[in-house]
Amino acid sequence: MKPFRYGCVVTDDAFCPRPGLQKALEGHIRDGQNVVLTGERRTGKTSLIHETCKGMKRWRMLYADLLNIRTAADFCNRVATAAAHLGPASSLAGKALQFLSRLRPTLSLDPSSGMPVVSVDSALAADPRSMDDVMGMVGKLAAGGRTFVVFDEFQEIRRIPDWEQALAVLRSRIQMLPEVCFVFSGSVRADIVDIFTNPSSPFFKSAIALTVGPVPDDDFAPFLTERFARGRRTVARDLLDEIFDFTNRLPGDVQQFCSAVWNATDPGTVVGREDLKRALSDIFAQEGGAFEIQTERLTRFQFKALVAVARWGGKKVFSGEFIRHAEAPSAATVARALKSLVGTGLLFVHEREYRFFNPFLRAWLLARFPI
Ligand SMILES: Nc1ncnc2c1ncn2[C@@H]1O[C@H](COP(=O)(O)OP(=O)(O)OP(=O)(O)O)[C@@H](O)[C@H]1O
Ligand SMILES: [Mg+2]
């Protein structure tokens, strides 16, 4: 099996231990303390949740991924399906259906995984109040204790047309279940913080915050070195440090880079700087097509601003120098272009600095469009 994994949840041996975070999360869950787990994208939030659960013997996790939900019915389907997966399958799926009878649920099996899938009647569940039925079911299933509930990508709730009402419905149910721990997870760039820190939100101050940052270099480096060694490759710490810097320490990007280095080298070799370069060109070869499509869609000023951030950095973006580099007529043009680039997800703002969402895109732009 490939020693480096990215773009998926990692657990067990593929998970670099994060004892502090695992302990904190487990402690909150055991205490019934609701948690809002935030961090950059690909920083390991979902993996942390799954790995923590694996370590909690005799505990069950109702894990609902809310990515791309659009309606209250979508929410109901995701949560009811997650409930049906709590296992042992047959009895729980049956119970979930029974508790939701008002929404006329149907049960089918996912052809690829063989797991149960619950779908409620979308017309009956169109109103956010239907979410109350599902939350009631969650409460009943969790009533036996030792069950916690995860709403991953929780900010997606805002895609529901009546999302304010949806939040209020959820909040009032959750308040009625003080013994059940809820973990709300989402990317910091995706509004989740606002749901918990905006005084007008029903979720204001309702959960304790836990931030998932990068894996510390001194923990990640030995983990990665050992994985290179399994494939009989030796890698020096300074090269790993280069990879950490290049990827802004986001674990998913670090693993993608390491995987490319592993593919570009033979067993018995010592990884060198040239191998990093080859790995990067392999990533460009794989992802270049997508990068082209993403950048071709941009207006002239958006493109120039993107290249200028790649080359000159995203801190002093309204300085005369940056505006000149971006070939923009004014600071307002730069501001508009950057706003659109953030909107399309190519850039994000971190501590007032515009940064690339994907460090490989930045490197690709630099290689492709030298001054
Ligand atoms: N503890 C870890 N050890 C090793 N690799 C990790 C760890 N945590 C995350 N990763 C790497 O990061 C990738 C993304 O992890 P995960 O999906 O858990 O992150 P996430 O924060 O939930 O991402 P997203 O914002 O996309 O939901 C994994 O595929 C893996 O390559
Ligand atoms: Mg995730």
CSV table of C-alpha atoms and ligand atoms in Angstrom, one decimal:
chain,number,residue,atom,x,y,z
A,1,MET,CA,0.0,0.0,0.0
A,2,LYS,CA,1.1,3.5,-0.7
A,3,PRO,CA,2.7,5.0,2.4
A,4,PHE,CA,1.3,8.5,1.9
A,5,ARG,CA,-2.4,9.2,1.8
A,6,TYR,CA,-4.3,12.4,1.0
A,7,GLY,CA,-7.7,13.5,0.0
A,8,CYS,CA,-9.4,11.0,2.3
A,9,VAL,CA,-9.9,10.5,6.1
A,10,VAL,CA,-6.8,8.9,7.7
A,11,THR,CA,-7.0,6.8,10.8
A,12,ASP,CA,-5.0,4.1,12.6
A,13,ASP,CA,-1.5,3.7,11.3
A,14,ALA,CA,-2.0,6.4,8.6
A,15,PHE,CA,-2.8,9.0,11.3
A,16,CYS,CA,0.1,10.9,12.9
A,17,PRO,CA,-0.9,11.0,16.6
A,18,ARG,CA,-2.1,14.3,17.9
A,19,PRO,CA,-2.3,13.5,21.6
A,20,GLY,CA,-3.2,17.0,22.9
A,21,LEU,CA,-6.1,17.4,20.5
A,22,GLN,CA,-7.3,13.8,20.8
A,23,LYS,CA,-7.3,14.1,24.6
A,24,ALA,CA,-9.1,17.4,24.6
A,25,LEU,CA,-11.8,16.2,22.2
A,26,GLU,CA,-12.3,13.0,24.0
A,27,GLY,CA,-12.6,14.8,27.3
A,28,HIS,CA,-15.3,17.1,26.0
A,29,ILE,CA,-17.2,14.3,24.5
A,30,ARG,CA,-17.1,12.3,27.7
A,31,ASP,CA,-18.2,15.4,29.6
A,32,GLY,CA,-21.2,16.0,27.3
A,33,GLN,CA,-19.6,19.3,26.4
A,34,ASN,CA,-20.6,20.5,22.9
A,35,VAL,CA,-17.6,21.4,20.7
A,36,VAL,CA,-17.0,23.5,17.7
A,37,LEU,CA,-14.0,22.1,15.9
A,38,THR,CA,-12.5,24.5,13.3
A,39,GLY,CA,-9.3,24.8,11.3
A,40,GLU,CA,-8.0,25.4,7.8
A,41,ARG,CA,-9.1,23.1,5.0
A,42,ARG,CA,-7.3,19.7,4.9
A,43,THR,CA,-5.9,20.2,8.3
A,44,GLY,CA,-7.2,17.0,9.6
A,45,LYS,CA,-10.5,17.8,11.4
A,46,THR,CA,-12.5,14.9,10.1
A,47,SER,CA,-9.6,12.4,10.6
A,48,LEU,CA,-9.2,13.7,14.2
A,49,ILE,CA,-12.8,13.0,14.9
A,50,HIS,CA,-12.7,9.5,13.5
A,51,GLU,CA,-9.4,8.6,15.2
A,52,THR,CA,-10.6,10.0,18.5
A,53,CYS,CA,-13.8,7.9,18.3
A,54,LYS,CA,-11.8,4.8,17.5
A,55,GLY,CA,-10.0,5.2,20.8
A,56,MET,CA,-13.2,5.5,22.8
A,57,LYS,CA,-14.2,2.0,23.5
A,58,ARG,CA,-17.9,1.2,23.7
A,59,TRP,CA,-18.8,4.7,22.4
A,60,ARG,CA,-20.8,5.2,19.2
A,61,MET,CA,-20.6,8.1,16.9
A,62,LEU,CA,-23.5,9.4,14.8
A,63,TYR,CA,-21.4,11.0,12.0
A,64,ALA,CA,-23.3,13.2,9.5
A,65,ASP,CA,-21.4,14.9,6.8
A,66,LEU,CA,-23.4,18.0,5.7
A,67,LEU,CA,-21.3,18.9,2.7
A,68,ASN,CA,-23.4,20.3,-0.2
A,69,ILE,CA,-26.8,20.0,1.5
A,70,ARG,CA,-29.3,22.4,-0.1
A,71,THR,CA,-32.6,21.7,1.7
A,72,ALA,CA,-34.0,20.7,5.0
A,73,ALA,CA,-34.8,17.3,3.4
A,74,ASP,CA,-31.1,16.9,2.5
A,75,PHE,CA,-30.3,17.5,6.2
A,76,CYS,CA,-32.9,14.9,7.3
A,77,ASN,CA,-31.6,12.3,4.8
A,78,ARG,CA,-28.0,12.7,5.9
A,79,VAL,CA,-28.7,12.5,9.6
A,80,ALA,CA,-31.2,9.7,9.2
A,81,THR,CA,-28.7,7.7,7.1
A,82,ALA,CA,-26.0,8.4,9.7
A,83,ALA,CA,-28.3,7.1,12.4
A,84,ALA,CA,-29.0,3.9,10.3
A,85,HIS,CA,-25.2,3.4,10.2
A,86,LEU,CA,-24.9,3.4,14.0
A,87,GLY,CA,-25.1,-0.4,13.9
A,88,PRO,CA,-26.1,-3.1,14.3
A,89,ALA,CA,-27.5,-2.1,11.0
A,90,SER,CA,-30.9,-3.8,10.7
A,91,SER,CA,-32.3,-2.9,14.1
A,92,LEU,CA,-31.1,0.7,14.0
A,93,ALA,CA,-32.2,1.4,10.5
A,94,GLY,CA,-35.6,0.1,11.4
A,95,LYS,CA,-35.7,2.3,14.5
A,96,ALA,CA,-34.7,5.3,12.6
A,97,LEU,CA,-37.5,4.7,10.1
A,98,GLN,CA,-40.0,4.2,12.9
A,99,PHE,CA,-39.1,7.5,14.6
A,100,LEU,CA,-39.4,9.4,11.3
A,101,SER,CA,-42.7,7.9,10.2
A,102,ARG,CA,-44.3,11.3,9.8
A,103,LEU,CA,-41.7,12.1,7.0
A,104,ARG,CA,-42.5,8.8,5.2
A,105,PRO,CA,-38.9,7.5,5.1
A,106,THR,CA,-37.8,4.8,2.7
A,107,LEU,CA,-34.8,2.6,3.1
A,108,SER,CA,-32.5,1.4,0.3
A,109,LEU,CA,-29.0,0.0,0.1
A,110,ASP,CA,-26.2,2.0,-1.4
A,111,PRO,CA,-25.1,-0.2,-4.3
A,112,SER,CA,-21.4,0.6,-3.9
A,113,SER,CA,-21.0,0.2,-0.1
A,114,GLY,CA,-24.0,-2.0,0.7
A,115,MET,CA,-24.8,0.4,3.5
A,116,PRO,CA,-28.4,1.5,4.3
A,117,VAL,CA,-29.6,4.9,2.9
A,118,VAL,CA,-32.6,6.6,4.3
A,119,SER,CA,-34.6,9.1,2.2
A,120,VAL,CA,-37.5,11.0,3.5
A,121,ASP,CA,-40.4,12.5,1.5
A,122,SER,CA,-38.8,15.7,0.2
A,123,ALA,CA,-42.2,17.6,0.0
A,124,LEU,CA,-43.0,16.7,3.6
A,125,ALA,CA,-39.5,17.6,4.8
A,126,ALA,CA,-39.2,20.9,2.8
A,127,ASP,CA,-39.9,23.0,5.9
A,128,PRO,CA,-37.0,23.3,8.4
A,129,ARG,CA,-39.4,22.2,11.2
A,130,SER,CA,-39.0,18.7,9.7
A,131,MET,CA,-35.5,18.8,11.1
A,132,ASP,CA,-37.1,18.6,14.5
A,133,ASP,CA,-38.3,15.1,13.8
A,134,VAL,CA,-34.8,14.0,12.8
A,135,MET,CA,-33.3,15.6,15.9
A,136,GLY,CA,-36.0,13.9,18.0
A,137,MET,CA,-34.9,10.6,16.5
A,138,VAL,CA,-31.2,11.4,17.3
A,139,GLY,CA,-32.2,12.1,20.9
A,140,LYS,CA,-34.0,8.8,21.2
A,141,LEU,CA,-31.2,6.8,19.6
A,142,ALA,CA,-28.6,8.6,21.8
A,143,ALA,CA,-30.7,8.2,25.0
A,144,GLY,CA,-28.9,5.0,26.0
A,145,GLY,CA,-25.8,7.0,26.6
A,146,ARG,CA,-22.3,6.8,25.1
A,147,THR,CA,-23.3,8.2,21.8
A,148,PHE,CA,-22.1,11.5,20.4
A,149,VAL,CA,-23.2,13.3,17.3
A,150,VAL,CA,-21.0,14.9,14.7
A,151,PHE,CA,-22.2,17.4,12.2
A,152,ASP,CA,-19.2,17.8,9.9
A,153,GLU,CA,-19.2,20.8,7.5
A,154,PHE,CA,-21.9,22.3,9.8
A,155,GLN,CA,-21.7,25.7,8.1
A,156,GLU,CA,-23.4,24.1,5.1
A,157,ILE,CA,-26.6,24.5,7.1
A,158,ARG,CA,-26.6,28.0,5.7
A,159,ARG,CA,-27.3,26.7,2.2
A,160,ILE,CA,-30.8,25.8,3.3
A,161,PRO,CA,-33.2,28.6,2.1
A,162,ASP,CA,-34.6,29.2,5.7
A,163,TRP,CA,-31.3,28.6,7.4
A,164,GLU,CA,-32.0,31.0,10.3
A,165,GLN,CA,-35.1,29.0,11.2
A,166,ALA,CA,-33.1,25.8,10.6
A,167,LEU,CA,-30.5,26.9,13.1
A,168,ALA,CA,-33.2,27.8,15.7
A,169,VAL,CA,-34.9,24.5,15.3
A,170,LEU,CA,-31.6,22.6,15.8
A,171,ARG,CA,-30.6,24.8,18.7
A,172,SER,CA,-33.8,24.3,20.7
A,173,ARG,CA,-33.6,20.5,20.2
A,174,ILE,CA,-30.0,20.4,21.2
A,175,GLN,CA,-30.7,22.3,24.4
A,176,MET,CA,-33.2,19.5,25.2
A,177,LEU,CA,-30.5,16.9,25.0
A,178,PRO,CA,-27.9,18.1,27.5
A,179,GLU,CA,-26.5,14.6,28.1
A,180,VAL,CA,-25.6,14.2,24.4
A,181,CYS,CA,-22.4,15.7,23.1
A,182,PHE,CA,-22.6,17.4,19.7
A,183,VAL,CA,-19.4,18.1,17.7
A,184,PHE,CA,-19.8,20.8,15.0
A,185,SER,CA,-16.9,20.8,12.6
A,186,GLY,CA,-16.1,23.0,9.7
A,187,SER,CA,-13.5,25.0,7.9
A,188,VAL,CA,-12.6,28.4,9.4
A,189,ARG,CA,-12.9,29.9,5.9
A,190,ALA,CA,-16.5,28.7,5.6
A,191,ASP,CA,-18.4,30.9,8.1
A,192,ILE,CA,-18.6,28.2,10.8
A,193,VAL,CA,-17.1,30.6,13.3
A,194,ASP,CA,-19.8,33.1,12.7
A,195,ILE,CA,-22.5,30.7,13.6
A,196,PHE,CA,-21.0,30.4,17.1
A,197,THR,CA,-19.6,33.9,17.7
A,198,ASN,CA,-22.3,36.1,16.2
A,199,PRO,CA,-24.5,37.3,19.1
A,200,SER,CA,-27.6,37.2,16.9
A,201,SER,CA,-27.0,33.5,16.1
A,202,PRO,CA,-29.0,30.9,18.2
A,203,PHE,CA,-25.7,29.0,18.5
A,204,PHE,CA,-23.9,32.0,20.1
A,205,LYS,CA,-21.4,30.7,22.7
A,206,SER,CA,-23.2,27.3,22.7
A,207,ALA,CA,-20.1,25.2,22.2
A,208,ILE,CA,-16.5,25.2,23.3
A,209,ALA,CA,-14.0,26.0,20.6
A,210,LEU,CA,-11.2,23.6,19.6
A,211,THR,CA,-8.9,24.6,16.9
A,212,VAL,CA,-7.1,22.1,14.6
A,213,GLY,CA,-3.9,23.7,13.4
A,214,PRO,CA,-1.1,22.1,11.5
A,215,VAL,CA,0.6,18.9,12.9
A,216,PRO,CA,3.7,20.2,14.7
A,217,ASP,CA,6.8,19.7,12.5
A,218,ASP,CA,8.6,17.8,15.2
A,219,ASP,CA,5.8,15.2,15.3
A,220,PHE,CA,5.1,15.1,11.6
A,221,ALA,CA,8.8,14.8,10.5
A,222,PRO,CA,9.5,11.5,12.2
A,223,PHE,CA,6.1,10.1,11.0
A,224,LEU,CA,6.9,11.0,7.4
A,225,THR,CA,10.5,9.8,7.7
A,226,GLU,CA,9.4,6.4,8.9
A,227,ARG,CA,7.0,6.1,6.0
A,228,PHE,CA,9.8,7.0,3.5
A,229,ALA,CA,11.9,4.4,5.2
A,230,ARG,CA,9.2,1.7,4.7
A,231,GLY,CA,9.8,2.2,1.0
A,232,ARG,CA,13.6,2.2,1.6
A,233,ARG,CA,14.0,5.9,1.0
A,234,THR,CA,16.0,8.2,3.2
A,235,VAL,CA,14.9,11.8,3.6
A,236,ALA,CA,16.7,14.5,5.5
A,237,ARG,CA,14.9,16.8,7.9
A,238,ASP,CA,15.8,20.0,5.9
A,239,LEU,CA,14.0,18.6,2.9
A,240,LEU,CA,11.0,17.9,5.0
A,241,ASP,CA,11.2,21.4,6.3
A,242,GLU,CA,11.1,22.7,2.7
A,243,ILE,CA,8.0,20.7,2.1
A,244,PHE,CA,6.4,22.0,5.3
A,245,ASP,CA,7.2,25.6,4.2
A,246,PHE,CA,6.0,25.1,0.7
A,247,THR,CA,2.6,23.6,1.8
A,248,ASN,CA,2.0,26.1,4.7
A,249,ARG,CA,2.1,23.0,6.9
A,250,LEU,CA,-1.3,21.8,5.8
A,251,PRO,CA,-1.2,18.0,6.4
A,252,GLY,CA,-3.1,17.0,3.3
A,253,ASP,CA,-0.8,19.1,1.1
A,254,VAL,CA,2.3,17.8,2.9
A,255,GLN,CA,1.2,14.2,2.2
A,256,GLN,CA,0.4,14.9,-1.4
A,257,PHE,CA,3.9,16.3,-1.9
A,258,CYS,CA,5.5,13.4,0.0
A,259,SER,CA,3.5,11.0,-2.1
A,260,ALA,CA,4.8,12.6,-5.3
A,261,VAL,CA,8.4,12.4,-4.0
A,262,TRP,CA,7.9,8.8,-3.1
A,263,ASN,CA,6.6,8.0,-6.7
A,264,ALA,CA,9.5,10.0,-8.2
A,265,THR,CA,12.2,8.0,-6.3
A,266,ASP,CA,13.5,4.4,-6.2
A,267,PRO,CA,14.0,2.2,-3.2
A,268,GLY,CA,17.4,2.5,-1.7
A,269,THR,CA,17.8,6.2,-2.6
A,270,VAL,CA,18.5,9.3,-0.5
A,271,VAL,CA,15.9,11.9,-1.5
A,272,GLY,CA,17.5,15.0,-2.8
A,273,ARG,CA,16.4,18.5,-3.8
A,274,GLU,CA,16.2,17.4,-7.5
A,275,ASP,CA,13.6,14.8,-6.4
A,276,LEU,CA,11.5,17.6,-4.9
A,277,LYS,CA,11.6,19.4,-8.2
A,278,ARG,CA,10.7,16.2,-10.1
A,279,ALA,CA,7.8,15.5,-7.7
A,280,LEU,CA,6.5,19.0,-8.3
A,281,SER,CA,6.6,18.7,-12.1
A,282,ASP,CA,4.7,15.4,-11.7
A,283,ILE,CA,2.0,17.2,-9.7
A,284,PHE,CA,1.9,19.9,-12.3
A,285,ALA,CA,1.5,17.2,-15.0
A,286,GLN,CA,-1.4,15.7,-13.0
A,287,GLU,CA,-3.1,18.9,-12.0
A,288,GLY,CA,-2.1,21.3,-14.8
A,289,GLY,CA,-5.2,20.7,-16.8
A,290,ALA,CA,-7.4,21.7,-13.9
A,291,PHE,CA,-5.2,24.7,-13.1
A,292,GLU,CA,-5.6,25.8,-16.7
A,293,ILE,CA,-9.4,25.6,-16.6
A,294,GLN,CA,-9.4,27.5,-13.3
A,295,THR,CA,-7.2,30.3,-14.5
A,296,GLU,CA,-8.7,30.6,-18.0
A,297,ARG,CA,-12.1,31.5,-16.4
A,298,LEU,CA,-10.6,34.6,-14.7
A,299,THR,CA,-10.9,38.1,-16.1
A,300,ARG,CA,-7.7,39.8,-17.1
A,301,PHE,CA,-7.3,41.8,-13.8
A,302,GLN,CA,-8.2,38.8,-11.7
A,303,PHE,CA,-5.5,36.8,-13.4
A,304,LYS,CA,-2.9,39.5,-13.1
A,305,ALA,CA,-3.7,39.9,-9.4
A,306,LEU,CA,-3.4,36.2,-8.9
A,307,VAL,CA,0.0,36.0,-10.5
A,308,ALA,CA,1.0,39.1,-8.5
A,309,VAL,CA,0.1,37.4,-5.2
A,310,ALA,CA,2.0,34.3,-6.3
A,311,ARG,CA,5.1,36.3,-7.1
A,312,TRP,CA,5.1,39.2,-4.7
A,313,GLY,CA,3.1,37.8,-1.8
A,314,GLY,CA,-0.3,38.7,-0.6
A,315,LYS,CA,0.4,41.1,2.3
A,316,LYS,CA,0.8,44.6,0.8
A,317,VAL,CA,-1.7,44.2,-1.9
A,318,PHE,CA,-2.8,47.9,-2.0
A,319,SER,CA,0.7,49.3,-2.2
A,320,GLY,CA,1.7,51.3,-5.3
A,321,GLU,CA,4.2,48.6,-6.1
A,322,PHE,CA,1.7,45.7,-5.9
A,323,ILE,CA,-0.8,47.7,-8.1
A,324,ARG,CA,1.9,48.2,-10.6
A,325,HIS,CA,2.8,44.5,-10.6
A,326,ALA,CA,-0.8,43.6,-11.0
A,327,GLU,CA,-1.0,46.0,-13.9
A,328,ALA,CA,-4.2,47.4,-12.4
A,329,PRO,CA,-5.4,51.0,-12.9
A,330,SER,CA,-6.2,51.5,-9.3
A,331,ALA,CA,-6.3,50.0,-5.8
A,332,ALA,CA,-10.1,49.6,-6.3
A,333,THR,CA,-9.5,47.3,-9.2
A,334,VAL,CA,-7.1,45.2,-7.2
A,335,ALA,CA,-9.6,45.0,-4.3
A,336,ARG,CA,-12.4,43.8,-6.7
A,337,ALA,CA,-10.1,41.3,-8.3
A,338,LEU,CA,-9.0,39.9,-5.0
A,339,LYS,CA,-12.5,39.7,-3.7
A,340,SER,CA,-13.5,37.6,-6.7
A,341,LEU,CA,-10.5,35.4,-6.2
A,342,VAL,CA,-11.5,34.8,-2.6
A,343,GLY,CA,-15.1,34.2,-3.8
A,344,THR,CA,-14.0,31.5,-6.3
A,345,GLY,CA,-11.9,29.8,-3.6
A,346,LEU,CA,-8.5,30.4,-5.3
A,347,LEU,CA,-7.3,32.7,-2.5
A,348,PHE,CA,-8.2,33.1,1.1
A,349,VAL,CA,-7.3,35.7,3.7
A,350,HIS,CA,-5.2,34.6,6.7
A,351,GLU,CA,-4.2,37.3,9.2
A,352,ARG,CA,-4.7,40.0,6.6
A,353,GLU,CA,-2.6,38.2,4.1
A,354,TYR,CA,-4.0,36.8,0.8
A,355,ARG,CA,-2.8,33.2,0.4
A,356,PHE,CA,-3.3,30.5,-2.1
A,357,PHE,CA,-5.8,27.9,-1.3
A,358,ASN,CA,-3.7,25.4,-3.2
A,359,PRO,CA,0.1,25.9,-2.9
A,360,PHE,CA,0.6,23.8,-6.0
A,361,LEU,CA,-1.4,26.2,-8.0
A,362,ARG,CA,0.9,29.0,-6.8
A,363,ALA,CA,4.0,27.1,-7.8
A,364,TRP,CA,2.5,26.2,-11.2
A,365,LEU,CA,1.7,29.9,-11.9
A,366,LEU,CA,5.3,30.9,-11.0
A,367,ALA,CA,6.7,28.2,-13.2
A,368,ARG,CA,4.4,28.9,-16.1
A,369,PHE,CA,4.3,32.7,-16.0
A,370,PRO,CA,7.8,33.9,-15.1
A,371,ILE,CA,8.4,37.6,-15.1
B,1,LIG,N1,-3.0,13.3,11.9
B,1,LIG,C1,-2.7,13.2,10.6
B,1,LIG,N2,-1.7,12.4,10.2
B,1,LIG,C2,-1.3,12.3,8.9
B,1,LIG,N3,-2.0,12.9,7.9
B,1,LIG,C3,-3.0,13.7,8.2
B,1,LIG,C4,-3.5,13.9,9.5
B,1,LIG,N4,-4.6,14.6,9.6
B,1,LIG,C5,-4.8,15.0,8.3
B,1,LIG,N5,-3.9,14.4,7.4
B,1,LIG,C6,-3.8,14.6,6.0
B,1,LIG,O1,-4.7,15.6,5.6
B,1,LIG,C7,-5.7,15.1,4.7
B,1,LIG,C8,-7.0,15.7,5.0
B,1,LIG,O2,-7.5,15.2,6.2
B,1,LIG,P1,-9.0,15.5,6.7
B,1,LIG,O3,-9.9,15.1,5.6
B,1,LIG,O4,-9.2,14.8,8.0
B,1,LIG,O5,-9.0,17.0,6.9
B,1,LIG,P2,-10.1,18.1,7.1
B,1,LIG,O6,-9.6,19.2,7.9
B,1,LIG,O7,-11.4,17.4,7.5
B,1,LIG,O8,-10.3,18.6,5.5
B,1,LIG,P3,-11.6,19.3,4.9
B,1,LIG,O9,-11.4,20.8,5.3
B,1,LIG,O10,-11.3,19.1,3.4
B,1,LIG,O11,-12.8,18.7,5.4
B,1,LIG,C9,-5.6,13.6,4.9
B,1,LIG,O12,-6.0,12.9,3.7
B,1,LIG,C10,-4.2,13.4,5.2
B,1,LIG,O13,-3.4,13.4,4.0
B,2,MG,MG,-13.3,17.3,6.7
